[in-house]
XYZ file of C-alpha atoms in Angstrom:
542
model
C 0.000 0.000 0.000
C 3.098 2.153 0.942
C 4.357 1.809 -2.792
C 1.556 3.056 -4.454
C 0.239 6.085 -2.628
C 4.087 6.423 -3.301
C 3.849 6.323 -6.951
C 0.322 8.182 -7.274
C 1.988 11.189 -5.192
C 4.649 11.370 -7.589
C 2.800 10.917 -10.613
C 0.469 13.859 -9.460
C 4.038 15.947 -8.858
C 4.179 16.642 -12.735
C 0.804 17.542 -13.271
C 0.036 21.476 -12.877
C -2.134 22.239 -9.774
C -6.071 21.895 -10.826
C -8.156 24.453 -9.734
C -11.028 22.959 -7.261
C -14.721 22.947 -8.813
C -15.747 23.347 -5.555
C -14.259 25.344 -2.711
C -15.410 25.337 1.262
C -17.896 27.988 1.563
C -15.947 29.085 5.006
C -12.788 28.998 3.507
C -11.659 25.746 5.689
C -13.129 26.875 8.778
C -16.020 24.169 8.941
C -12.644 22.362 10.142
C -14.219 19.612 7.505
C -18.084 19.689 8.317
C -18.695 20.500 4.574
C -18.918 18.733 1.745
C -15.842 19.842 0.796
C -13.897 20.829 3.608
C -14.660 16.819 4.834
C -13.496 15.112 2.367
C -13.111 11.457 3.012
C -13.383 12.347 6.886
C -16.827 10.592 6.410
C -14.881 7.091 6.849
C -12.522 8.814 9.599
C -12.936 8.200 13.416
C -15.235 10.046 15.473
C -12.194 11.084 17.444
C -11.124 13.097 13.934
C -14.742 14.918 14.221
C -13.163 17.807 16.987
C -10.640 19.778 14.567
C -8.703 22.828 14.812
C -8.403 25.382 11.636
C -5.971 28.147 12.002
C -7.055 31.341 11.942
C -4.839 32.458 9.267
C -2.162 31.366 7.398
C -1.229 34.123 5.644
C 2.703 34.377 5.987
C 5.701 33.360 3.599
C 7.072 31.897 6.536
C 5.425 28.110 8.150
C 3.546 28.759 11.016
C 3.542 26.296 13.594
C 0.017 24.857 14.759
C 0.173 23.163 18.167
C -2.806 20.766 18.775
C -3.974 18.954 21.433
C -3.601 15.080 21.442
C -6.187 13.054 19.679
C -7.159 16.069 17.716
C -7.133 17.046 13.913
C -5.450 19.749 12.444
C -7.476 20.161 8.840
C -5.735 22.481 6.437
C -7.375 24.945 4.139
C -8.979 22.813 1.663
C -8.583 25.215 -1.289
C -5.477 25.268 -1.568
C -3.337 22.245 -2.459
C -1.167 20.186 -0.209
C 2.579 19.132 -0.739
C 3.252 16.487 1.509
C 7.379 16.712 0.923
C 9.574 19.810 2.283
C 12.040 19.854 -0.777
C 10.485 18.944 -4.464
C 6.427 18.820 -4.181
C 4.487 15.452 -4.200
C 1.156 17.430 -4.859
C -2.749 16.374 -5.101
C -5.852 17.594 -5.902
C -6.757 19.995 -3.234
C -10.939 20.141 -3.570
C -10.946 17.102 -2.121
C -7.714 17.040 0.360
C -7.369 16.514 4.226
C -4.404 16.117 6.465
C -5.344 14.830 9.619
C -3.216 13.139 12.830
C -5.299 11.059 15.122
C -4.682 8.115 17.554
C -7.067 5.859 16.184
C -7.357 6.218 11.854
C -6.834 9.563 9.347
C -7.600 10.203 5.934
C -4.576 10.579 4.121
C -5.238 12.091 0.600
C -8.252 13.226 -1.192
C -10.914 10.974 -3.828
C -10.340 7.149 -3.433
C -7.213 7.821 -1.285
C -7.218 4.687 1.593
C -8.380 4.931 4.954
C -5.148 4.189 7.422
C -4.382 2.762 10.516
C -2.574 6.158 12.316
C 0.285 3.612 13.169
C 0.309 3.436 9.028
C 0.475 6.787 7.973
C 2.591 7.533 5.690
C 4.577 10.713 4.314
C 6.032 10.412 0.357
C 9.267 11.860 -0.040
C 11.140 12.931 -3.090
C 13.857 10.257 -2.854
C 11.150 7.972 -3.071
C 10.920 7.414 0.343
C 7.828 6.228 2.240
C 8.176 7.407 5.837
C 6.211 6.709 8.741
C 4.172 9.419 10.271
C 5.295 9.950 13.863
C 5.136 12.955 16.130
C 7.876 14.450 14.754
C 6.615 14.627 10.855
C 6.687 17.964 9.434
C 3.390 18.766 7.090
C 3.607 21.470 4.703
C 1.081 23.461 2.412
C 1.985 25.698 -0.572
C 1.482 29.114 -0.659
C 0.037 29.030 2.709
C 3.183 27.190 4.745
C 2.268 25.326 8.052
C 3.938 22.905 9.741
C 2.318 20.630 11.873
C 3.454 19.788 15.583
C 1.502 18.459 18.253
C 1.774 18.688 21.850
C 2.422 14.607 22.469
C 5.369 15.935 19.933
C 7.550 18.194 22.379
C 6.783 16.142 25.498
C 8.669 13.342 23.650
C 11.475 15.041 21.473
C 14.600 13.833 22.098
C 17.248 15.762 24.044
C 20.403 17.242 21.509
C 23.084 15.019 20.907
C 25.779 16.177 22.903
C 28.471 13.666 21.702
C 29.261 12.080 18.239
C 31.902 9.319 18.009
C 33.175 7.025 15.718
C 35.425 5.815 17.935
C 37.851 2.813 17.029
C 36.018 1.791 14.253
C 38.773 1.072 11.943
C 36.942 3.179 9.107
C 38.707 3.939 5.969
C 37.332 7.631 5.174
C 38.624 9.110 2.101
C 35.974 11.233 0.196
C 33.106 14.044 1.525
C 30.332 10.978 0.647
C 32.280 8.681 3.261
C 31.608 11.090 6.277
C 28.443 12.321 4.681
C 26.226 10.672 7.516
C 28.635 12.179 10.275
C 28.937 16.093 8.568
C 24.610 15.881 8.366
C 24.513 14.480 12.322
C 27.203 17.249 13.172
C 25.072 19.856 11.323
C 22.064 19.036 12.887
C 23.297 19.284 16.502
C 25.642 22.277 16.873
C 25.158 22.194 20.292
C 27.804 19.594 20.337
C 30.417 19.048 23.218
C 32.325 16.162 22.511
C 33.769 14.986 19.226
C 35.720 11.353 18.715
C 36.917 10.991 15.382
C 39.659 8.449 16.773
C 40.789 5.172 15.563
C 39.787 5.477 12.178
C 41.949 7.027 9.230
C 40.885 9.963 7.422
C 41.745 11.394 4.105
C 42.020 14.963 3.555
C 38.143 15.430 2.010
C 36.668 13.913 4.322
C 38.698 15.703 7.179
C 37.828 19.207 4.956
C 33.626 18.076 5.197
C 34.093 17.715 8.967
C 35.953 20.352 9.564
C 33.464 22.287 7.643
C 30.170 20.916 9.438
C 32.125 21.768 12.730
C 32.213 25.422 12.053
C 29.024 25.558 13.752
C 29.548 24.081 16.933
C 29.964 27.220 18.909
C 29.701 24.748 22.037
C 32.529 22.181 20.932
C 34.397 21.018 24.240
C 36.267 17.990 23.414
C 37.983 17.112 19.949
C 39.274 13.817 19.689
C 41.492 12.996 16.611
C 44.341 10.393 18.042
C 45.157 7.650 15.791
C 43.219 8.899 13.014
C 45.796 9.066 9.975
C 47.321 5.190 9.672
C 48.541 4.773 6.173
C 48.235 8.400 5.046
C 51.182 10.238 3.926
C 52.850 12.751 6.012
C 51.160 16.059 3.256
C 47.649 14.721 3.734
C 48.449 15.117 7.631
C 49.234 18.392 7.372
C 46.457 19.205 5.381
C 44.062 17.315 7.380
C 45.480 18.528 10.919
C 45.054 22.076 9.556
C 41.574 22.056 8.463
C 40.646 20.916 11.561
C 42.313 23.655 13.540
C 41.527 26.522 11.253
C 37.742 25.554 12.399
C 38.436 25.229 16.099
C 40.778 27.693 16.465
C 38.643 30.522 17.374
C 36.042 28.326 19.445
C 36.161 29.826 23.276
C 34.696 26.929 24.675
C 37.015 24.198 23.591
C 39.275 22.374 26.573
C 40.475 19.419 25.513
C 42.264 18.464 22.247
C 44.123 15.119 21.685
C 46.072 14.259 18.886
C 48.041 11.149 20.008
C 49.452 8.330 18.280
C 49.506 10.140 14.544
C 52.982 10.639 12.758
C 53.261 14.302 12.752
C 56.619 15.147 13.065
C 57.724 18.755 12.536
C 55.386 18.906 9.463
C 52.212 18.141 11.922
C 53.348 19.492 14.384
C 52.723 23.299 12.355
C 49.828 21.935 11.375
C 48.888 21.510 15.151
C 50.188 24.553 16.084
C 47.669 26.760 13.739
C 45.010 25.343 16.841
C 47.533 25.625 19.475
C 48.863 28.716 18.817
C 45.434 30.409 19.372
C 43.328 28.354 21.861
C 43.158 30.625 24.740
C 40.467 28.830 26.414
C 42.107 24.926 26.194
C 42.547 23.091 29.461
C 44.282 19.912 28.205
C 46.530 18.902 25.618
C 47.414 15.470 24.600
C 50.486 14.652 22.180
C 51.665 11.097 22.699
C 53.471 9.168 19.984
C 53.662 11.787 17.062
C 57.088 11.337 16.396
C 57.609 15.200 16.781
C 61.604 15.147 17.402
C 63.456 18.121 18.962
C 62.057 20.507 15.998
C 58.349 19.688 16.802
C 58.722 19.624 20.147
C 60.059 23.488 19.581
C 56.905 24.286 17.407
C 54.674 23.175 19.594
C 56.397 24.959 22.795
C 56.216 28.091 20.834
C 52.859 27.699 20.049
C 52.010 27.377 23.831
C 54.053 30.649 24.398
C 52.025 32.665 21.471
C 48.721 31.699 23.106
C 49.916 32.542 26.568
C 50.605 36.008 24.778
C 47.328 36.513 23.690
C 46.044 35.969 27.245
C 48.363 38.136 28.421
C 46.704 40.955 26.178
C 43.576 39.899 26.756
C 44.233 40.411 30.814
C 43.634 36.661 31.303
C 45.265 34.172 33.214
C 46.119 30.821 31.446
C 43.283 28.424 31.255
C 46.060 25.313 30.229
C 46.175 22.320 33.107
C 47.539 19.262 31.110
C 49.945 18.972 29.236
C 50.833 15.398 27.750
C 54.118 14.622 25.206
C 55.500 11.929 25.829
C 57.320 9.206 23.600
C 58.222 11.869 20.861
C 61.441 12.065 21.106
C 62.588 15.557 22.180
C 65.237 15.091 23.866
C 67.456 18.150 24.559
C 66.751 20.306 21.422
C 63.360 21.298 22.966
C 63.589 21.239 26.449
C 64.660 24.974 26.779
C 61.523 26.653 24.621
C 59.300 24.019 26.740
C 60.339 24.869 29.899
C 59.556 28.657 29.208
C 56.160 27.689 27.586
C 55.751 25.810 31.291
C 56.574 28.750 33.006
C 54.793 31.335 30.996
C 51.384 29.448 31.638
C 52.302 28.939 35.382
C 49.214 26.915 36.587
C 49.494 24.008 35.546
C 48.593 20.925 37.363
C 49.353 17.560 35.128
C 52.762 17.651 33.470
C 53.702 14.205 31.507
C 57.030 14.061 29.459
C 57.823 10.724 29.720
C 59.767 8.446 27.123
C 61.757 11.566 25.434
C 65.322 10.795 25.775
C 65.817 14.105 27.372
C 69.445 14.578 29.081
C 70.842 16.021 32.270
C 71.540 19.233 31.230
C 67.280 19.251 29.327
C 66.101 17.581 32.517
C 67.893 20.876 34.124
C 66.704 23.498 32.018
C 63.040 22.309 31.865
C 62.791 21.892 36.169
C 63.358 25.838 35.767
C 59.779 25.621 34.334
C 58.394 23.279 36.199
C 59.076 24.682 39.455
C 57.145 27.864 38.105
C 54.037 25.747 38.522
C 53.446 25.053 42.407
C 49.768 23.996 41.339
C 51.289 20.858 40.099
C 49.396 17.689 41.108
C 50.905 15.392 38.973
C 54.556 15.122 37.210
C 55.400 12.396 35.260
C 59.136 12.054 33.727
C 59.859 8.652 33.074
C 62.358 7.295 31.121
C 64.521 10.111 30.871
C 67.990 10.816 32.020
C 69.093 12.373 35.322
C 72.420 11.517 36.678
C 73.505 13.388 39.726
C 73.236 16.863 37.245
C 69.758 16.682 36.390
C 68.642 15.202 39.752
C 70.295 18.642 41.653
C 68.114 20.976 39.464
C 65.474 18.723 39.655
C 65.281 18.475 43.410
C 65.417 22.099 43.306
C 62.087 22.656 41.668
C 60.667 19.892 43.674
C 60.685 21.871 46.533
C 58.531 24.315 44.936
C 55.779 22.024 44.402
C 53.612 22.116 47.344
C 50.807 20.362 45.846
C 52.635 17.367 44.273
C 50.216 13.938 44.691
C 52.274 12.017 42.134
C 55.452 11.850 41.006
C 56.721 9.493 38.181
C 60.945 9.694 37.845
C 61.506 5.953 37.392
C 64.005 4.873 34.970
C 65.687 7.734 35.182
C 69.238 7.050 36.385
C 69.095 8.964 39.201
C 71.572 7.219 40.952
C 71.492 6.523 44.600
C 72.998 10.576 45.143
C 69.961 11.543 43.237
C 67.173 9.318 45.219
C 68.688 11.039 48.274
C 68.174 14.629 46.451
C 64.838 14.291 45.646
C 63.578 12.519 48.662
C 65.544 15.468 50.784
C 63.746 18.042 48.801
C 60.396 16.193 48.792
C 60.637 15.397 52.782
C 60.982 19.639 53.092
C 58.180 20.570 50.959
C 55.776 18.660 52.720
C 53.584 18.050 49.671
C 50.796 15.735 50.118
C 53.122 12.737 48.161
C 50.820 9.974 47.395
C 52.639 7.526 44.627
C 56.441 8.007 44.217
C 58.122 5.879 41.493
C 61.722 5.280 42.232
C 61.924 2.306 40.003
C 65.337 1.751 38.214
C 67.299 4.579 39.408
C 70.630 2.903 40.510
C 69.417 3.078 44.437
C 71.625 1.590 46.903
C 71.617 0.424 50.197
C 72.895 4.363 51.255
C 69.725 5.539 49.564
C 67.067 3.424 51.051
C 68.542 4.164 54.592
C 67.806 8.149 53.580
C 64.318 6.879 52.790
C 63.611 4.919 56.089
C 64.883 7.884 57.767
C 62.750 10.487 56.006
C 59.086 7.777 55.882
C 57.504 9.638 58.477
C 57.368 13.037 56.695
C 55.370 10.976 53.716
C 52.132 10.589 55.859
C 50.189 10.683 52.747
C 52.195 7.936 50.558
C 50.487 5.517 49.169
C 51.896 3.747 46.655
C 56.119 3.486 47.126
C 57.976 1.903 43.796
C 61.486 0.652 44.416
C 61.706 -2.152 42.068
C 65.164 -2.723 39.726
C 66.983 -0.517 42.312
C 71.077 -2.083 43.455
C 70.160 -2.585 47.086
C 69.884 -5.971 48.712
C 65.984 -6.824 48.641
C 66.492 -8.816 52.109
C 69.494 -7.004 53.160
C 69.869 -4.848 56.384
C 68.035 -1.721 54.591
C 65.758 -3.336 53.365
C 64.576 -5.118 55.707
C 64.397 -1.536 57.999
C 61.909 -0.076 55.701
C 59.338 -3.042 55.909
C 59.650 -2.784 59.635
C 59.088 0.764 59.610
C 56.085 0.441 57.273
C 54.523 -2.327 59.523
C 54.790 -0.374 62.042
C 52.851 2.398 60.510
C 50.924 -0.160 59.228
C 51.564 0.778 55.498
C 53.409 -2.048 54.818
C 51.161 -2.997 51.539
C 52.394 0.603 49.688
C 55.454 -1.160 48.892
C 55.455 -2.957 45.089
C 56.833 -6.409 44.500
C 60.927 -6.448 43.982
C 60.992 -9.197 41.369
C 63.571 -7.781 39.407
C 66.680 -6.084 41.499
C 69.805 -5.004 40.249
C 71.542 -6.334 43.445
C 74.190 -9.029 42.924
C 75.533 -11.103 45.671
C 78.937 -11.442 46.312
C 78.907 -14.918 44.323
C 77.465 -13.288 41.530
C 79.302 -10.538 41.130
C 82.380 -12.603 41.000
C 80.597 -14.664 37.617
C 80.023 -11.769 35.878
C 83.332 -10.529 36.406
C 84.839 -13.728 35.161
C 82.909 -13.521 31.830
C 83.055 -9.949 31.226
C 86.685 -10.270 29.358
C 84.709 -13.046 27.107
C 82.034 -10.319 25.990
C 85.125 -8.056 25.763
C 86.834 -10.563 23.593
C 83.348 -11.074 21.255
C 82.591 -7.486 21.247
C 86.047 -6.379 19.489
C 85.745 -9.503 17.093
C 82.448 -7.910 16.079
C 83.835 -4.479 15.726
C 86.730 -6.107 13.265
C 84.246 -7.997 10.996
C 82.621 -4.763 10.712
C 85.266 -2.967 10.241
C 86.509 -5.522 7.258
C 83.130 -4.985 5.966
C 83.301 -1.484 5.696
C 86.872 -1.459 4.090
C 85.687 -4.373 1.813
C 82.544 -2.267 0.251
C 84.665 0.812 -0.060
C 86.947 -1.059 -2.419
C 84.288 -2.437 -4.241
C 83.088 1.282 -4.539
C 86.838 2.444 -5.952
C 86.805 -0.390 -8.397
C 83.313 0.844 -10.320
C-alpha cells in the first residue's frame, strides 16, 4: 500500500495544480463539516470529528500549529497540499485533508485509503515512504504550516551532545564517506564532545568535517588520536590544519588530543595553527607523534604565542595538562618548553615521559616546572638524570607544594639523586601519594635516607622501588618493611621481582665472563670494520 500512494503522489508531482470545482464555503473553517472541507473524513474516526483550523495562514514563513492530542489539524482545503519539504508530491486539493489522530486519518483526497494512524505515511522525493510519527513535518503551498503536536515536544529527544566514531577502523577518504557524520554534526551544533579516533581519514573527508564543525559554537572535546594510519605525512598536514583553522577561534574548547599520529615537525605546524590560538584549552594530549626536537620546539612556541594573547587579553592561562611523551625531544626542545611551562604557570598535570631528554634538558626544563606550584601530577619517566639533572630537579621539587604524584623511574638517578629528591620532597611537605623510584641505581645508602625520612610521607600511598642495586632482604631493606609495619603501610610497597643487586657470588661470575664479551665485542667491531673497508673497495673499483 506504501508503494503506491508512493507512486500516485509522484505521478500527481508533474501535473500542474487543478483548480477545485468546488471550494469550502468558510474557507476551511467548517474544520471539515462541509462537503468539501470533509473530504473522506466521512470514513474517519469520530475522534477526527473535533478539529482545529488556524485562523490564518497568511505568511511566507510556516507557522507552527500546536494541537492537542487526539485532535485534527485540517488544512485549508482550497489550496493544495505538498506532503514533501524539498520537491512537491502534490494532489488535488478540492478534495484534500491532512489529519493526525490516535485511532485512523484520511490521508489524501478521492479514493485515497483509509489508514491505521500507526500506518500513515509521508512520500518523499527520494522515493521514500516514511512513517508518520510525532515528529513529521506537514507542509502546504502558498500558505506554509507545519504541523506539531503537543504529544510531539513532550517526547522530542534531548540534543546530541556527543558524536563518536570511535575505534572503528573506518577507511574515510571522500566528503560521501563522512556524509552521515557532517549531516549528524550539522544538525546538533550544540555539540560538546567529538571522537573521530581510531579510524583514518583522508584529507576530504577531514575538509567536510571540519566544515560541518564550524558551527559548533559549544565544541568542548575534539578527539582525533590515531586517526591518519597509512596516510602520507602532506595529507596530515592538510588534514590537521583544516581541523584547527575551524576550532581555532572556538572559546569553549578544553580538551584536544592528537596522540598516536605521525606528525613530526610537518604536523606538528599543522597543530600549532590550533595551538597557537586556543586561549580557552585546558588539556593537551600529544603522545606518539614522532615530533623530534624541531616539533617539540613548534609546539612549545605555540604554547608561548597563546599565553601572549592571554596576556593581552588580561587573562590568566586556562592550560592544566599537558601530555608529550614518547616523541622524542630530547634536549633540542627542552629549553623553549620549559619557558612555555613557566609562561602558563598553573598548571597541574605535566607528563614528558619516554623523550630521551638529558641532564643538562632535565635541568633546564625543572626551571619551568618549578614555576608551577599547582602541580598535582609530574610524570618524567624514562629520561635521564644523573647526579646533574637530579640537583636541578630536586630544586624545583621543593617548589611544588601540591605534588600527589610523582613518576621519575628509569631515570638514572643514581642513589645521590634518590637522596636529592627525597631530601627536597621530605621539606616541601607536599601531600606525596605515589612516588616511582623504580630503576634509578638506588643503593643500600639511599634506602637508609628513605627509612629515615618515611615519616614526613604521611600521605604515601603507593612506594615503587623495584630494579633498584640494594639488597631486597638485606639490612636496609629489611628496615623499611619494619618501619612500614609499624605504621601499618606495609602494603604501599610494590613487589621487587627484578633487582639489580648481585651477591657477592654473583658478582664474581660476571666478572669472570666480562673479558669473554670483551673478547666477542672487538671480534664484532673487526668484521665490521673488514666490511666497511671491503665495500669501499668495491666502490673504488666501479
Amino acid at each position: 500500500m506504501g508503494n503506491s500512494l508512493n507512486k500516485s503522489s509522484k505521478s500527481q508531482a508533474k501535473q500542474p495544480v487543478q483548480t477545485p470545482k468546488e471550494s469550502c464555503k468558510d474557507s476551511g473553517k467548517c474544520a471539515g463539516k462541509c462537503k468539501v472541507g470533509r473530504g473522506n473524513m466521512d470514513e474517519a474516526s469520530p475522534s477526527q470529528a473535533s478539529t482545529t483550523v488556524p485562523e490564518s495562514v497568511q505568511t511566507d514563513k510556516p507557522v507552527v500549529v500546536e494541537t492537542l492530542k487526539k485532535e485534527v489539524v485540517v488544512l485549508p482545503a482550497d489550496e493544495v497540499v505538498v506532503v514533501s519539504t524539498d520537491e512537491t508530491a502534490v494532489m488535488p486539493a478540492d478534495k484534500t485533508v491532512l489529519g493526525a489522530a490516535d485511532e485512523t486519518a484520511v490521508i489524501s483526497a478521492d479514493e485515497a485509503p483509509v489508514l491505521p494512524a500507526d500506518e500513515m505515511v509521508v512520500v518523499t522525493t527520494d522515493d521514500a515512504v516514511i512513517p508518520v510519527t510525532s515528529e513529521t513535518i506537514v507542509v502546504a503551498t502558498d500558505e506554509p504550516v507545519v504541523i506539531t503536536t503537543n504529544e510531539s515536544k513532550d517526547s522530542s529527544a534531548p540534543a546530541l551532545q556527543e558524536l563518536s566514531i570511535a575505534n572503528q577502523k573506518l577507511k574515510l577518504n571522500s566528503a560521501d564517506d563522512v556524509a552521515e557524520y557532517v549531516a549528524t554534526i550539522k544538525a546538533n551544533p550544540g555539540l560538546k564532545t567529538v571522537k573521530l579516533n581510531g579510524n583514518t581519514l583522508g584529507v576530504d573527508a577531514s575538509k567536510a568535517l571540519a566544515e560541518a564543525l564550524a558551527g559548533c559554537d559549544s565544541i568542548e572535546e575534539f578527539y582525533l588520536n590515531d586517526c591518519f594510519t597509512g596516510r602520507m605525512k602532506e595529507e596530515v598536514h592538510v588534514a590537521v590544519e583544516a581541523f584547527g583553522q575551524v576550532l581555532k577561534n572556538k572559546s569553549t574548547l578544553r580538551v584536544v588530543d592528537y596522540s598516536d599520529n605521525a606528525f613530526g615537525p610537518v604536523g606538528a605546524k599543522a597543530a600549532a595553527v590550533l595551538l597557537s590560538e586556543a586561549t580557552g584549552l585546558q588539556e593537551l594530549i600529544l603522545n606518539n607523534n614522532g615530533l623530534g626536537p624541531e616539533g617539540g620546539k613548534i609546539i612549545a612556541q605555540s604554547l608561548l604565542n597563546c599565553q601572549k594573547l592571554n596576556i593581552d587579553a588580561g587573562k590568566q592561562s586556562s592550560l592544566r595538562r599537558v601530555e608529550i611523551g614518547r616523541n622524542r625531544l630530547e634536549n633540542g626542545s627542552s629549553a623553549l618548553m620549559g619557558e612555555a611551562f613557566k609562561s602558563h604557570g598553573l598548571l597541574k598535570e605535566i607528563a614528558l615521559p619516554q623523550n630521551g631528554i638529558r641532564p643538562e634538558g632535565i635541568a633546564e626544563l625543572s626551571n619551568g616546572i618549578a614555576a608551577n606550584p599547582t602541580l598535582i601530577q609530574l610524570n618524567l619517566q624514562d629520561n635521564t638524570f644523573t647526579s646533574t639533572g637530579s640537583q636541578a630537579f630536586a630544586r624545583a621539587l621543593k617548589q611544588l607544594k601540591s605534588l600527589k604524584v610523582l613518576n621519575i623511574g628509569d631515570c638514572l638517578l643514581g642513589s645521590d639523586g634518590c637522596e636529592m629528591v627525597i631530601t627536597s620532597l621530605a621539606s616541601s611537605q607536599c601531600p606525596i601519594e605515589l612516588l616511582n623510584l623504580q630503576y634509578n641505581e638506588m643503593d643500600e645508602q639511599g634506602l637508609e635516607h628513605l627509612t629515615k625520612n618515611l615519616h614526613e610521607f604521611t600521605s604515601l600511598k603507593v612506594l615503587m622501588l623495584n630494579g633498584n642495586c640494594f639488597n631486597p632482604t638485606g639490612t636496609a631493606a629489611d628496615a623499611l618493611k619494619e618501619a612500614l609495619q609499624t605504621e601499618q603501610r606495609a602494603d604501599i610497597l610494590d613487589n621487587w621481582s627484578d633487582m639489580e643487586f648481585y651477591s657477592e657470588d654473583e658478582e664474581s661470575d660476571a666478572e669472570t665472563q666480562e673479558p669473554l664479551d670483551d673478547d666477542n665485542e672487538d671480534d664484532d667491531e673487526k668484521e665490521d670494520l673488514a666490511d666497511e673497508i671491503a665495500r669501499m673497495n668495491i666502490a673504488k673499483t666501479d
